[in-house]
Amino acid sequence: MVILHRHHDALGWALRLTIVALALATAYIHTTLGGLMFMANAVAYVAFAALMVVPLEIASRHRWLIRAALIAFALGTIGAWLMFGARYWMGYLDKGIEIALIALLGIEMLRYDGGPIPVARRTWHLALLTLRRMSGGR
């Protein structure tokens, strides 16, 4: 069951713009850290921010997948920092931003996609369809 709200209301716009701002903030922090890995992280966050607002039909239709991928990416970034990251104030600030980003994406997922369970089901079906197509099946 998908909840059919549109992000054209004031709350929807505020939520979406805050998500984009948080993604861009963490991208900026990653650019200040130096190194290819951090720059790649920054580029990914900028790309996700753009995908959250780009007015293309394909992006609008698959925004549920973009949200899920951004949550997974932020969780992966947090996990990598927990395992290998330096413990200084900028790292803690960035993890706070990423946690807030995940929370807001979760709210948007509940609001527009029905929550994480329907998104997981859609992702599973998409993966199976992709595998069938790649194997030449219908």
Short mmCIF file of C-alpha atoms in Angstrom, two decimals:
data_model
loop_
_atom_site.label_atom_id
_atom_site.label_comp_id
_atom_site.label_asym_id
_atom_site.label_seq_id
_atom_site.Cartn_x
_atom_site.Cartn_y
_atom_site.Cartn_z
CA MET A 1 0.00 0.00 0.00
CA VAL A 2 1.57 3.26 -1.12
CA ILE A 3 0.51 6.49 0.55
CA LEU A 4 -0.36 8.91 -2.21
CA HIS A 5 0.88 12.24 -0.92
CA ARG A 6 2.72 14.67 -3.11
CA HIS A 7 5.73 16.67 -2.00
CA HIS A 8 4.08 19.82 -3.34
CA ASP A 9 2.68 20.74 0.06
CA ALA A 10 4.69 22.91 2.45
CA LEU A 11 5.78 20.04 4.70
CA GLY A 12 6.82 17.94 1.71
CA TRP A 13 8.90 20.75 0.24
CA ALA A 14 10.53 21.53 3.60
CA LEU A 15 11.34 17.86 4.12
CA ARG A 16 12.82 17.42 0.64
CA LEU A 17 14.88 20.63 0.80
CA THR A 18 16.22 19.70 4.24
CA ILE A 19 17.27 16.28 2.91
CA VAL A 20 19.09 17.96 0.02
CA ALA A 21 20.75 20.48 2.38
CA LEU A 22 21.95 17.71 4.71
CA ALA A 23 23.31 15.66 1.80
CA LEU A 24 25.17 18.71 0.51
CA ALA A 25 26.48 19.51 4.00
CA THR A 26 27.97 16.06 4.44
CA ALA A 27 29.36 16.27 0.90
CA TYR A 28 31.10 19.51 1.80
CA ILE A 29 32.57 18.01 4.96
CA HIS A 30 33.92 15.07 2.95
CA THR A 31 35.61 17.47 0.48
CA THR A 32 37.56 19.03 3.34
CA LEU A 33 39.03 15.70 4.46
CA GLY A 34 41.29 15.11 1.45
CA GLY A 35 41.91 11.87 -0.35
CA LEU A 36 40.19 10.04 -3.15
CA MET A 37 37.85 8.05 -0.91
CA PHE A 38 36.47 11.19 0.73
CA MET A 39 36.10 12.95 -2.62
CA ALA A 40 34.20 9.94 -3.99
CA ASN A 41 31.91 10.10 -0.96
CA ALA A 42 31.35 13.81 -1.57
CA VAL A 43 30.52 13.23 -5.25
CA ALA A 44 28.07 10.49 -4.30
CA TYR A 45 26.29 12.73 -1.80
CA VAL A 46 26.06 15.55 -4.38
CA ALA A 47 24.66 13.10 -6.94
CA PHE A 48 22.06 11.83 -4.45
CA ALA A 49 21.09 15.40 -3.57
CA ALA A 50 20.58 16.18 -7.26
CA LEU A 51 18.57 12.99 -7.80
CA MET A 52 16.27 13.96 -4.93
CA VAL A 53 15.14 17.12 -6.74
CA VAL A 54 15.80 16.67 -10.45
CA PRO A 55 12.49 17.10 -12.30
CA LEU A 56 12.98 14.18 -14.69
CA GLU A 57 10.19 11.62 -15.03
CA ILE A 58 12.50 8.64 -14.45
CA ALA A 59 13.86 10.16 -11.23
CA SER A 60 10.36 11.03 -10.02
CA ARG A 61 9.12 7.53 -10.77
CA HIS A 62 12.05 5.90 -8.97
CA ARG A 63 12.43 8.33 -6.07
CA TRP A 64 11.61 5.42 -3.73
CA LEU A 65 14.74 3.65 -4.92
CA ILE A 66 16.84 6.82 -4.65
CA ARG A 67 15.69 7.26 -1.04
CA ALA A 68 16.53 3.64 -0.20
CA ALA A 69 19.94 3.89 -1.88
CA LEU A 70 20.76 7.11 -0.04
CA ILE A 71 19.82 5.54 3.29
CA ALA A 72 22.02 2.52 2.51
CA PHE A 73 24.90 4.78 1.42
CA ALA A 74 24.69 6.91 4.57
CA LEU A 75 24.53 3.77 6.75
CA GLY A 76 27.59 2.42 4.94
CA THR A 77 29.45 5.67 5.49
CA ILE A 78 28.60 5.61 9.19
CA GLY A 79 29.69 1.97 9.42
CA ALA A 80 33.01 2.70 7.71
CA TRP A 81 33.63 5.62 10.08
CA LEU A 82 32.85 3.42 13.09
CA MET A 83 35.40 0.85 11.90
CA PHE A 84 38.15 3.10 10.55
CA GLY A 85 37.38 6.78 11.12
CA ALA A 86 39.26 9.29 13.19
CA ARG A 87 37.44 10.44 16.31
CA TYR A 88 37.46 14.21 16.20
CA TRP A 89 34.70 16.80 16.28
CA MET A 90 34.20 17.05 12.49
CA GLY A 91 33.60 13.30 12.27
CA TYR A 92 30.99 13.44 15.01
CA LEU A 93 29.31 16.42 13.36
CA ASP A 94 29.20 14.59 10.03
CA LYS A 95 27.75 11.44 11.60
CA GLY A 96 25.08 13.57 13.27
CA ILE A 97 24.20 15.07 9.89
CA GLU A 98 24.05 11.60 8.33
CA ILE A 99 21.82 10.27 11.13
CA ALA A 100 19.47 13.24 10.66
CA LEU A 101 19.54 12.58 6.90
CA ILE A 102 18.57 8.93 7.44
CA ALA A 103 15.77 9.94 9.81
CA LEU A 104 14.30 12.45 7.36
CA LEU A 105 14.59 9.98 4.48
CA GLY A 106 12.75 7.48 6.67
CA ILE A 107 9.97 9.99 7.26
CA GLU A 108 9.75 10.68 3.55
CA MET A 109 9.73 6.94 2.87
CA LEU A 110 6.80 6.50 5.27
CA ARG A 111 5.00 9.45 3.78
CA TYR A 112 5.37 8.59 0.08
CA ASP A 113 6.23 4.90 -0.16
CA GLY A 114 4.35 3.29 2.71
CA GLY A 115 7.47 2.58 4.77
CA PRO A 116 10.54 0.36 4.58
CA ILE A 117 8.68 -2.97 4.14
CA PRO A 118 6.95 -1.99 0.86
CA VAL A 119 10.22 -0.45 -0.35
CA ALA A 120 12.10 -3.67 0.46
CA ARG A 121 9.48 -5.66 -1.47
CA ARG A 122 9.72 -3.34 -4.48
CA THR A 123 13.51 -3.56 -4.36
CA TRP A 124 13.37 -7.36 -4.21
CA HIS A 125 10.98 -7.54 -7.17
CA LEU A 126 13.15 -5.11 -9.14
CA ALA A 127 16.25 -7.21 -8.40
CA LEU A 128 14.50 -10.40 -9.52
CA LEU A 129 13.24 -8.74 -12.69
CA THR A 130 16.72 -7.44 -13.46
CA LEU A 131 18.27 -10.87 -12.91
CA ARG A 132 15.67 -12.50 -15.19
CA ARG A 133 16.35 -9.97 -17.93
CA MET A 134 20.11 -10.40 -17.59
CA SER A 135 19.77 -14.18 -17.87
CA GLY A 136 17.65 -13.89 -21.00
CA GLY A 137 14.42 -14.98 -19.31
CA ARG A 138 11.15 -13.14 -19.34
#
